[in-house]
Coordinates of C-alpha atoms in Angstrom, one line a residue:
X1 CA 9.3 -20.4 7.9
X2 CA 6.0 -19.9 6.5
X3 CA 6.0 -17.5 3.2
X4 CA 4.3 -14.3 3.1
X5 CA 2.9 -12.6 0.0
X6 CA 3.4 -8.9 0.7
X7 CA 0.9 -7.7 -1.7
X8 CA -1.9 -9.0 0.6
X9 CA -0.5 -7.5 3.4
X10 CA -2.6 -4.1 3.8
X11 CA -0.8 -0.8 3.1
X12 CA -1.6 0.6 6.6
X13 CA -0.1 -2.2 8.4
X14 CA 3.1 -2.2 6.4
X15 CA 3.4 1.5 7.3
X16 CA 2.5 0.6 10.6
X17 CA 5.6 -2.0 10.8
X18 CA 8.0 0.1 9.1
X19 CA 7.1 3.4 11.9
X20 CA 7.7 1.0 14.6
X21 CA 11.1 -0.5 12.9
X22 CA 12.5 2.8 12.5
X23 CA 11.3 3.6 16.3
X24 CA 13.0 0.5 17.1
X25 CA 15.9 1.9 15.4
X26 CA 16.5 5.2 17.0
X27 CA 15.6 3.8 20.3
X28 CA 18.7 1.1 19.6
X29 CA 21.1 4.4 18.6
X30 CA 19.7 6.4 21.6
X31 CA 20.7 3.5 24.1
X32 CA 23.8 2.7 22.5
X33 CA 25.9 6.0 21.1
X34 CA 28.7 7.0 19.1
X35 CA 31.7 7.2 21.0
X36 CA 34.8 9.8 19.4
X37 CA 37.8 9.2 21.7
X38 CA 40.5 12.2 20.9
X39 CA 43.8 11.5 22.9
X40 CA 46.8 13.7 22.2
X41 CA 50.5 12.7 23.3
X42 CA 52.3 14.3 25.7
X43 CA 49.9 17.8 25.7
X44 CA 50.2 19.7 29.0
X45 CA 47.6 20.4 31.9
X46 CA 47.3 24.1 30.6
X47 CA 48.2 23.9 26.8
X48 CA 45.2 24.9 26.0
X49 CA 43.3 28.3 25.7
X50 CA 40.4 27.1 27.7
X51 CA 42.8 25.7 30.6
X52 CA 44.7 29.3 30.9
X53 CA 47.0 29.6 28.0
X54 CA 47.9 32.8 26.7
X55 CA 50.0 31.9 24.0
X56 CA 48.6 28.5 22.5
X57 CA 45.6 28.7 20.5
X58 CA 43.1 25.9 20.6
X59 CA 39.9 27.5 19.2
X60 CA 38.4 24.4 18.5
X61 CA 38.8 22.5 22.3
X62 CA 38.3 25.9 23.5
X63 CA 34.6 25.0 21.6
X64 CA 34.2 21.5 22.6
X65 CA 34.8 23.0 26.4
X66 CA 32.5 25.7 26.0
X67 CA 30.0 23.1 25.3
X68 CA 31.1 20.5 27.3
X69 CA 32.1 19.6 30.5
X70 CA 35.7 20.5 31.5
X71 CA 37.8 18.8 34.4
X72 CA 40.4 20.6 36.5
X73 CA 41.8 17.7 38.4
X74 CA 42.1 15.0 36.1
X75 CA 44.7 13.0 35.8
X76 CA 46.5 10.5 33.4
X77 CA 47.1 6.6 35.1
X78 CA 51.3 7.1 34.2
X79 CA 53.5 10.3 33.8
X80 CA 54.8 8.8 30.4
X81 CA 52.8 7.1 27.7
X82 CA 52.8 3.6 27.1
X83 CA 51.3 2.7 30.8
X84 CA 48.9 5.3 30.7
X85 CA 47.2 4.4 27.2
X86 CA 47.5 0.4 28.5
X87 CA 45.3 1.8 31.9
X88 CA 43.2 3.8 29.0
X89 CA 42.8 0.3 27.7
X90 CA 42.3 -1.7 30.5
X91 CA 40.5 0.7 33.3
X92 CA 43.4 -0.9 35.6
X93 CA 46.1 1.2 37.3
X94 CA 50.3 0.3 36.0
X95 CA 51.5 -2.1 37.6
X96 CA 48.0 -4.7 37.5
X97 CA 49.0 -4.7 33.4
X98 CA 52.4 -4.4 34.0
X99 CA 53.5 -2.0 31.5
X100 CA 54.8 0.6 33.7
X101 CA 57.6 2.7 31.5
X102 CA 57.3 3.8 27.7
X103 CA 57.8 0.2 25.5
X104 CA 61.2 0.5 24.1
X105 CA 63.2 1.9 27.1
X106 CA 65.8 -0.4 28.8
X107 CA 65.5 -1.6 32.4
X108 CA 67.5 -3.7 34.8
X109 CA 71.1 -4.2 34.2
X110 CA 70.3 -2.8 29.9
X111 CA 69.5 0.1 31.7
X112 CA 73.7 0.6 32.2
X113 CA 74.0 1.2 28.6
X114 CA 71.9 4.5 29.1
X115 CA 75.3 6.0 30.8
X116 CA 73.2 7.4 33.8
X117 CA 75.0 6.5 36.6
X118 CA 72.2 6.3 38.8
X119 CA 72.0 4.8 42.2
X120 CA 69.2 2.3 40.7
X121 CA 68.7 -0.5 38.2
X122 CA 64.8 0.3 37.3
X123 CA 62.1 -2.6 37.5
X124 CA 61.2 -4.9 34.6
X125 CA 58.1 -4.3 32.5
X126 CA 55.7 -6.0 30.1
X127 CA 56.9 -4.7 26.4
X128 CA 53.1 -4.5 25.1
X129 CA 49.6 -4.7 26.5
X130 CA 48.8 -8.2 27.6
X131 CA 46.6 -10.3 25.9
X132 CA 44.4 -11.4 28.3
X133 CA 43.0 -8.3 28.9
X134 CA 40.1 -7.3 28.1
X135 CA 39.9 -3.9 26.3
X136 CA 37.5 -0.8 26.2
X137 CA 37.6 -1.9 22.1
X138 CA 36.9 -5.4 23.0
X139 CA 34.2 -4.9 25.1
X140 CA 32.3 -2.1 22.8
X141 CA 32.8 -4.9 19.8
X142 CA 31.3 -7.2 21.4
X143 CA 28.5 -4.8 22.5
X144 CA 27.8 -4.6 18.2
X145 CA 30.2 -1.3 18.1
X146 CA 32.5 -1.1 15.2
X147 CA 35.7 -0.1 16.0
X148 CA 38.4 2.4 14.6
X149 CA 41.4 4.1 15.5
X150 CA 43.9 6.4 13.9
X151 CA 47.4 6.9 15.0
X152 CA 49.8 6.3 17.4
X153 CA 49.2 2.8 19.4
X154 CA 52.2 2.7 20.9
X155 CA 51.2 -0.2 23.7
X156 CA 53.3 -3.5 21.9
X157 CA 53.9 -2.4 18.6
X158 CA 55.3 -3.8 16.1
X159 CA 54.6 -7.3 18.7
X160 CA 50.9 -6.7 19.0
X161 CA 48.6 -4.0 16.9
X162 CA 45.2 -2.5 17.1
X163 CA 43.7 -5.6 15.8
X164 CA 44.7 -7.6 18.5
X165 CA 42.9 -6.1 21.1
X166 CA 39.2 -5.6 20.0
X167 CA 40.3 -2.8 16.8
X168 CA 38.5 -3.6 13.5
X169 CA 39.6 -1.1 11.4
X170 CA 43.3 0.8 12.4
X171 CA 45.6 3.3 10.3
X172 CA 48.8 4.7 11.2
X173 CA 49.4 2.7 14.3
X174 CA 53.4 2.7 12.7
X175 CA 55.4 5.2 14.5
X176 CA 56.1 8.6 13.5
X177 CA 60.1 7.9 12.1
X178 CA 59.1 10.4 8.9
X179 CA 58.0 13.4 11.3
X180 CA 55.3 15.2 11.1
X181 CA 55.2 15.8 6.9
X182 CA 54.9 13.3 4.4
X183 CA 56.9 10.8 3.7
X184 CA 55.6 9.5 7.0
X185 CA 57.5 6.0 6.5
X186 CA 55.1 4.8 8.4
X187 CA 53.9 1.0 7.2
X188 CA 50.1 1.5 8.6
X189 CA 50.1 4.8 6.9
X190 CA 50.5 4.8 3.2
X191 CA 51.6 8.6 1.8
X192 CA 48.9 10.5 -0.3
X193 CA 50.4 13.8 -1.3
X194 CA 53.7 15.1 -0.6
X195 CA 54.5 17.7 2.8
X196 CA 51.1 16.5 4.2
X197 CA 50.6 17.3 7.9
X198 CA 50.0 13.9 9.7
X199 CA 47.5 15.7 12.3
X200 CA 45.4 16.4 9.3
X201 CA 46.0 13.5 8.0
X202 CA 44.8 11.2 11.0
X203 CA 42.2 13.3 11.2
X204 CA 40.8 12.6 7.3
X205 CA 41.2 8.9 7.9
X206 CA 38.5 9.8 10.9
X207 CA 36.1 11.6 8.9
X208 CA 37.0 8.9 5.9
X209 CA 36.1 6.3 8.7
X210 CA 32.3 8.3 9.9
X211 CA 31.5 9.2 6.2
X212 CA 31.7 5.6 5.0
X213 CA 30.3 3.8 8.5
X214 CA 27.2 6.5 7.8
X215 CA 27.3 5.0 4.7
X216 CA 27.3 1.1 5.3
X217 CA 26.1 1.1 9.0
X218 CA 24.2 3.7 9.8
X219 CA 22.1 1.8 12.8
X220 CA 25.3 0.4 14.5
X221 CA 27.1 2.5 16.5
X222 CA 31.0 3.3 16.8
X223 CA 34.2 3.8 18.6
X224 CA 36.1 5.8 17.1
X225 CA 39.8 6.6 19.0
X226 CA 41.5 9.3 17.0
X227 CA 45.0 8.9 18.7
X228 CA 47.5 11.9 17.8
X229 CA 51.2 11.4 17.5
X230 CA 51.0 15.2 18.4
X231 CA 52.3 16.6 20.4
X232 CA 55.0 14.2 21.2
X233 CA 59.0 15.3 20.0
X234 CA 60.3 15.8 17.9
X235 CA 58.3 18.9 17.2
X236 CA 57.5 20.4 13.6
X237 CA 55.4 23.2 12.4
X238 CA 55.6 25.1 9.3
X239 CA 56.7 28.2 7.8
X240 CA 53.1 30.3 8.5
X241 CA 52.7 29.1 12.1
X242 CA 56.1 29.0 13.5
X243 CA 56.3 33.4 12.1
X244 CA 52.5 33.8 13.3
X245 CA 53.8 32.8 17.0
X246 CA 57.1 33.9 16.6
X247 CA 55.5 37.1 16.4
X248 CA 53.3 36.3 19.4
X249 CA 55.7 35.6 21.6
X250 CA 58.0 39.3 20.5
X251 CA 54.3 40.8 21.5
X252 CA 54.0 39.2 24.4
X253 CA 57.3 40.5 25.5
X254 CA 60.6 37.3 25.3
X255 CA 62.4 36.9 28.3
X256 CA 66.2 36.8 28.4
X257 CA 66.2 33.5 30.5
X258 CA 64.0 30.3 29.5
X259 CA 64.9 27.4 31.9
X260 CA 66.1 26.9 35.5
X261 CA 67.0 23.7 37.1
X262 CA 64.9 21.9 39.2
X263 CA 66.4 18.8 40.5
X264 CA 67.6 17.1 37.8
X265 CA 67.0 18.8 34.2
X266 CA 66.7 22.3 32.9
X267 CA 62.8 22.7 33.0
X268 CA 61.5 26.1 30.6
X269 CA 59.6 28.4 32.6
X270 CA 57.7 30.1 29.6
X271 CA 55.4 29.2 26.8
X272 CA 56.8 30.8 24.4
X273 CA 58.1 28.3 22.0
X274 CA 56.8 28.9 18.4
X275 CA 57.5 25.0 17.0
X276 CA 55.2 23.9 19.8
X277 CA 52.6 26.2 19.4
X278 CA 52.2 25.6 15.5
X279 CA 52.3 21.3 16.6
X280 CA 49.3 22.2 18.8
X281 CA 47.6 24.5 16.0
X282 CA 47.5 21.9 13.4
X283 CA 46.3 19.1 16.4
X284 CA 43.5 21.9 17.0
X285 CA 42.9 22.1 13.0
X286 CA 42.3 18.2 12.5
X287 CA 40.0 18.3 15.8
X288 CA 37.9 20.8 14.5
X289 CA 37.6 19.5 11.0
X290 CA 36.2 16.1 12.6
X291 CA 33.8 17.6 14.8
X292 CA 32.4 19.8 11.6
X293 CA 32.4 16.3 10.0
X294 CA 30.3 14.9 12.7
X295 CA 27.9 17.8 12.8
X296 CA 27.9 17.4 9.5
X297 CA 26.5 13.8 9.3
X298 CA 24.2 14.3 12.1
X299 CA 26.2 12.3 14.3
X300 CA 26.5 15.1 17.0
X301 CA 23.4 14.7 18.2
X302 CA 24.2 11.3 19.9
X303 CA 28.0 10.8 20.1
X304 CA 30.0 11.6 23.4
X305 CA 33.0 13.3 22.6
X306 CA 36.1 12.7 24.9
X307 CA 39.0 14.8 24.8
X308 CA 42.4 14.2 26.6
X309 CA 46.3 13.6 26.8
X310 CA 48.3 10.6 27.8
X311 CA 50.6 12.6 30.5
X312 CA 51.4 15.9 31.2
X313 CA 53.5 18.5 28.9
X314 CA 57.0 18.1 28.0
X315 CA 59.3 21.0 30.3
X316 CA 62.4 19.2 30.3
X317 CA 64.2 16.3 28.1
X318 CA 62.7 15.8 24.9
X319 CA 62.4 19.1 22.5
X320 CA 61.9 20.7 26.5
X321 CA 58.2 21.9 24.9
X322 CA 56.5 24.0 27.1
X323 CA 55.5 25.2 30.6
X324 CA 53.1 24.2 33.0
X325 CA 53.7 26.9 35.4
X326 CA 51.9 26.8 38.2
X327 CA 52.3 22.7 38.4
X328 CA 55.7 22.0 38.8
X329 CA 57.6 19.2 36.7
X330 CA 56.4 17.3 33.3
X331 CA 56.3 14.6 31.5
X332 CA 58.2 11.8 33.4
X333 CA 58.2 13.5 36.5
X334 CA 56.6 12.7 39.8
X335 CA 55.2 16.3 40.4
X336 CA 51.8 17.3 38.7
X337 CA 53.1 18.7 35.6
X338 CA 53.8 15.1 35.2
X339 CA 50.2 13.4 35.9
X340 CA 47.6 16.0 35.4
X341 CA 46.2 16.6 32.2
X342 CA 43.5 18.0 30.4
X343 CA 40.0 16.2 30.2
X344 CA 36.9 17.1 28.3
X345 CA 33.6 15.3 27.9
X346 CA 31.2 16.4 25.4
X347 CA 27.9 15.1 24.6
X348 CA 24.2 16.4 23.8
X349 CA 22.7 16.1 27.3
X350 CA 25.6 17.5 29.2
X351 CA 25.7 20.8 31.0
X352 CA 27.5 23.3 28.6
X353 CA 30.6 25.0 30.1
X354 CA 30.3 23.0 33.2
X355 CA 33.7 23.1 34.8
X356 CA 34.4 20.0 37.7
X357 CA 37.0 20.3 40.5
X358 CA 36.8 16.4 41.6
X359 CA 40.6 14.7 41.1
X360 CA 39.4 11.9 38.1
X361 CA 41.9 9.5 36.2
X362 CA 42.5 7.7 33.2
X363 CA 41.2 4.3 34.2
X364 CA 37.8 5.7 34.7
X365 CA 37.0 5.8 31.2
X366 CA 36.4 2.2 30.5
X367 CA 33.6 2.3 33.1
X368 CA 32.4 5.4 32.4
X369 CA 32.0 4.8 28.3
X370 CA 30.0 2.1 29.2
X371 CA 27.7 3.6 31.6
X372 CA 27.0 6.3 29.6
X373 CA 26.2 3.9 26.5
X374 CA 23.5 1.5 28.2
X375 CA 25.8 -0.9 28.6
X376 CA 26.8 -3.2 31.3
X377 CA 29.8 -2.8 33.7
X378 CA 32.8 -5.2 34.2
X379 CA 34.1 -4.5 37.4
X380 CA 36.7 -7.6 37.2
X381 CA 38.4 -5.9 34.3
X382 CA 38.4 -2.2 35.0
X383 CA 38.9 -2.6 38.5
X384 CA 40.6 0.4 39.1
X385 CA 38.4 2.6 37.6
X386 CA 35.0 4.5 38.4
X387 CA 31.9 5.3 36.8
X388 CA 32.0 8.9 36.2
X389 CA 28.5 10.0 35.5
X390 CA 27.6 11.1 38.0
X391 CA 30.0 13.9 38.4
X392 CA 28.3 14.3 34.7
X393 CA 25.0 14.9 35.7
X394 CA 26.0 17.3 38.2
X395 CA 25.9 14.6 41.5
X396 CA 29.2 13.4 43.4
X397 CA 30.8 10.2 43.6
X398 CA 32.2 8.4 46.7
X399 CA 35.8 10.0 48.3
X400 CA 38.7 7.5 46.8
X401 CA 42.2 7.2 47.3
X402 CA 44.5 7.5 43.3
X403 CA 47.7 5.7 43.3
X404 CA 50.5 6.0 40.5
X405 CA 53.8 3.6 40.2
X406 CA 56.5 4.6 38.3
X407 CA 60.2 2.3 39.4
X408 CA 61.8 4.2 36.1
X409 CA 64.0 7.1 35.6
X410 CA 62.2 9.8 33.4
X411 CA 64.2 10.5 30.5
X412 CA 62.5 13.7 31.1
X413 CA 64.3 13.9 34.6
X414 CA 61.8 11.8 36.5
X415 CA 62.7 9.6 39.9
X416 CA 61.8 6.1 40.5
X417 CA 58.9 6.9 42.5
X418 CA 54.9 5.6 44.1
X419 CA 52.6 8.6 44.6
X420 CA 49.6 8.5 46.8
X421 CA 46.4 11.7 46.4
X422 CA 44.0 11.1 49.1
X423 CA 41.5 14.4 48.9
X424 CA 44.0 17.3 49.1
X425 CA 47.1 15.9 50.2
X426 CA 49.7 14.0 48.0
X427 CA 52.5 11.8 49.5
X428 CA 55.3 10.9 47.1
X429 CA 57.9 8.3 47.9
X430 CA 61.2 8.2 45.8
X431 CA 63.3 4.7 45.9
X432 CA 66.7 6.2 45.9
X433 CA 66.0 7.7 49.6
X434 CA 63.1 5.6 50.4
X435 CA 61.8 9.1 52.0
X436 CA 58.6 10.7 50.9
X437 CA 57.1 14.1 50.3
X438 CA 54.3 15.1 51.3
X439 CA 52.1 18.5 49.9
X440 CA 48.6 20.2 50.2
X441 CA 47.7 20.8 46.8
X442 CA 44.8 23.1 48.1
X443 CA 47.7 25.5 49.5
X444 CA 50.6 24.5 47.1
X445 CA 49.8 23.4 43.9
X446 CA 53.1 23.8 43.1
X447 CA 54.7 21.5 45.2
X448 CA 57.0 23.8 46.5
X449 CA 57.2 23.2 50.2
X450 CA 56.7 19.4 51.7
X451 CA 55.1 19.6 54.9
X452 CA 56.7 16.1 56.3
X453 CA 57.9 18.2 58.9
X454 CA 54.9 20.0 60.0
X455 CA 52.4 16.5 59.8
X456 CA 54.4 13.9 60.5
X457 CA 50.9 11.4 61.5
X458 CA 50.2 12.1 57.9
X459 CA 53.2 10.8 56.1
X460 CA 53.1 8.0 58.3
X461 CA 49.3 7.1 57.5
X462 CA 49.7 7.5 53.4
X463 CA 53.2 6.3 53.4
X464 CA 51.3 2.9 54.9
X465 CA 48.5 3.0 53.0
X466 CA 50.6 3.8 49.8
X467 CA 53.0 0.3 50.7
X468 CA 49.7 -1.6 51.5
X469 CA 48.6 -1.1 47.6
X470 CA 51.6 -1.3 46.1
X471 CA 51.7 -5.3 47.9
X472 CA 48.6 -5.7 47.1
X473 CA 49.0 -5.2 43.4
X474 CA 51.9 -7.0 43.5
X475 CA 54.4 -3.7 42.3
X476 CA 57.6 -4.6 40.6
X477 CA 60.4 -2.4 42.1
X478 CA 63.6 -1.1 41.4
X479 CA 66.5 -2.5 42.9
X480 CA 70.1 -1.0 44.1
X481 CA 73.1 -1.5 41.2
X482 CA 75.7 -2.8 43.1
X483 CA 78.4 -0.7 40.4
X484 CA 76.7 2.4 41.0
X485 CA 79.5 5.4 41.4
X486 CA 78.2 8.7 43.0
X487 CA 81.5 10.6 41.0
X488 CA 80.1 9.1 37.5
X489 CA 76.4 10.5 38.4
X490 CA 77.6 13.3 39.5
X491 CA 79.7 14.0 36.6
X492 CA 76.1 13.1 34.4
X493 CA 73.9 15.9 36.2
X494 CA 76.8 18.7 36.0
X495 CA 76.3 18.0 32.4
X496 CA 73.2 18.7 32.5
X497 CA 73.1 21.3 34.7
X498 CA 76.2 23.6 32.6
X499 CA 76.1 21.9 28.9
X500 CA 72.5 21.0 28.8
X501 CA 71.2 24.0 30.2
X502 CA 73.2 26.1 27.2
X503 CA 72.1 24.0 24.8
X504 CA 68.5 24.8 25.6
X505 CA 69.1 28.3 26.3
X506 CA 70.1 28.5 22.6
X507 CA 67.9 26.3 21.1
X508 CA 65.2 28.7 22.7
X509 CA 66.7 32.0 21.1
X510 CA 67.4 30.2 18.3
X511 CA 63.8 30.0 17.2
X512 CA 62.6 32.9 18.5
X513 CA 65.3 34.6 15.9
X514 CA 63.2 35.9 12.8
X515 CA 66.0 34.3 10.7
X516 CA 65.3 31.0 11.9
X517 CA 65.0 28.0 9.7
X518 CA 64.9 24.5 10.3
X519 CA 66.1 23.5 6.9
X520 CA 65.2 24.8 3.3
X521 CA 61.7 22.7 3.2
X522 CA 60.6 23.8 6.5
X523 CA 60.0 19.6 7.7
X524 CA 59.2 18.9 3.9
X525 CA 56.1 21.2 5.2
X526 CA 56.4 23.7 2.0
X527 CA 56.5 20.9 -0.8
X528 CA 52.8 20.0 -0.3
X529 CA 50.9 20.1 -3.9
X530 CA 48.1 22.8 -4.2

């Protein structure tokens, strides 16, 4: 290359170059933007202040919301977690990736040693997210985004990490064995100060992440997917918040009854549980301290914020967290307590306080992140997802049919089960019976009363259609176990439905008692250094 001597280069043109580099700069970060993915785990459909809770507080969602655009239908691709963040991942529904129950739970004859009883041995499933495909992170990489997660991976761990699938830098991908105060004994999260919170600390390793990417790459833009172990089981707050919503809850008037049976498992029919509340108060805490960050840097003014949970709230199993009342069901179940879940987007163009109706679901976020970013599309990966910008921008997008695929029990009390939404009407077919359900969610969100009876046409059109996808996707199934004993199952749900449902019953009164303390550190929660 020929040399140039700079000094005889006039000082008007070199301004004039250096204007148009910058401009060629801004016009790069305005194409391409930030991206700050926030997923929480297990959070419910209306956990939140700004989705109808009472007794939660979320004043910093309840923020992102008010300027943002908020999503009444949306749904997660699973109703537990593992499958849902792999369809997050991929933009493909279950059982294309193949990881269709939460990585660690035992299937086929293994599942016997779970002491269930049930009539069914539950299907096989890929134990982490395959490599072939081709992730959101992958893509954005190779797009010249840096990319960065904090926390809870949870999609092949410890056989495949963050790194493996398009993640540059990744903390705390470990597990959460240490709870939610340090020690965290998590090996991808090394322990700072004694009795921290691990919200706020995922949270810090975000805003350590921005602060020094400002710092280093300021024209590049990034992907940042703050992944929260909260507010997953089992459930820890400390000493201030549990009293400040134990208090709440007295206020709010306790009820002498917290559960009822629905099926399978107790399910709690109130929010009123003070540990919870607290885990969703610190979640909100570490939020809003990376948001300030972000405004802070300057980066709000071209990020897209995205705001969501994995599957719906826990109501039974588990810590039995919360309610979802009006939905009906949970985490692992087949009902929408189960599936729907909050969703935010957030971003400088966008409509403030726009609220959107149209059902959405997790796999539409690979395409979407992309269209909203400049970049191009890749329908042969995220084939099960959509484009949502338009919805965004205030338009419509073409009438779809969603599909789900769960051939697992729910430790939570879920049924092997296929689920079909196709515009108001939801058709659910449960492997045990091979029967289905079939509800109007415009008339009965709550899945109270199946109408098989009344439109019997219908079940028989979604019931085909539903079949018709699950061959085409080549669904793995759950088969009959030929030692299955209807006295040893039934011996299993009188348990739950006598010991269980005491257990729970006191458990709830338990920490609603002012005298209630976990243990004499309070989760190691009161032995953080000032």
């Amino acid at each position: 290359m020929r040399n140039v001597n700079v000094a005889l280069i006039p000082i008007a043109l070199l301004s004039s170059i250096g204007y148009q580099a910058k401009a060629e700069t801004a016009k790069v970060k305005e194409e391409h933007p930030n991206i700050l993915f926030i997923l929480a785990d297990d959070l419910g459909w209306n956990d939140l202040g700004c989705m109808g809770s009472k007794f939660y507080e979320t004043p910093n969602i309840d923020s992102l919301a008010a300027t943002g655009v908020k999503f009444m239908s949306a749904y997660s691709a699973c109703t537990v977690s593992s499958p849902s963040r792999s369809s997050i991942m991929t933009g493909q529904y279950t059982p294309r990736h193949g990881v269709t129950d939460w990585i660690g739970e035992k299937s086929g004859e293994d599942w016997r040693k779970m002491k269930r009883n049930s009539k069914l041995l539950p299907a096989d499933y890929n134990w982490c997210l395959p490599e072939e495909e081709y992730t959101i992170a992958e893509c954005l990489k190779d797009n010249g985004y840096t990319t960065f997660m904090a926390g809870k991976w949870h999609m092949g761990d410890p056989k495949t990490w963050p790194e493996d699938h398009g993640f540059e830098i990744s903390v705390g991908a470990g597990g959460m064995k240490g709870g939610y105060f340090a020690p965290f004994n998590n090996p991808k999260l090394p322990d700072n100060e004694p009795g921290e919170n691990l919200s706020m600390r995922l949270g810090k390793e975000t805003i350590k992440f921005m602060e020094e990417h400002q710092k280093t790459n300021p024209d590049k833009p990034f992907f940042a997917y703050l992944s929260f172990y909260a507010v997953h089981g089992p459930i820890q707050t400390n000493q201030k918040y549990w009293s400040y919503f134990r208090d709440k809850a007295e206020k709010m008037g306790i009820a002498s009854n917290g559960f009822k049976i629905d099926r399978t498992l107790p399910v709690r029919q109130h929010q009123d549980n003070p540990v919870y509340a607290g885990v969703i108060k610190e979640m909100d805490d570490a939020i809003g301290m990376v948001l300030n960050e972000l405004k802070k840097l300057g980066l709000d003014k071209n990020t897209l914020v995205i705001f969501t949970s994995d599957n719906g709230g826990v109501t039974s199993g588990d810590n039995y967290s919360t309610s979802l009342l009006p939905l009906r069901g949970g985490k692992g179940r087949q009902w929408e307590g189960g599936i729907r879940v909050p969703l935010i987007y957030s971003y400088p163009e966008c409509k403030a306080g726009t609220t959107i109706d149209t059902p959405v679901i997790g796999t539409d976020f690979y395409p979407t992140i992309l269209d909203y970013a400049g970049l191009k599309l890749h329908p042969e990966q995220h084939k099960d997802g959509v484009s949502i910008m338009p919805l965004l921008n205030g338009k419509n997008i073409k009438p779809r049919t969603l599909f789900w695929h769960y051939p697992h029990y729910g430790n939570q009390g879920g049924e092997p089960s296929s689920i079909i939404r196709k515009g108001d009407w939801k058709l659910i077919y449960y492997y045990e019976t091979a029967h289905s359900e079939l509800y109007n969610l415009a008339i009965d969100l709550g899945e109270n009363e199946p109408l098989n009876a009344q439109y019997p046409e219908k079940v028989k059109e979604l019931e085909a259609e539903l079949m018709q996808w699950l061959k085409d996707v080549n669904a793995q199934k759950p088969v009959a176990d030929p030692l299955y004993s209807p006295v040893k199952e039934a011996a299993v749900k009188n348990n739950w439905h006598t010991k269980v449902l005491k257990q729970q019953e006191k458990l709830r009164k338990d920490m609603l008692n002012k005298n209630w303390k976990p243990n004499e550190t309070w989760w190691d929660s009161m032995i953080t250094i000032d």
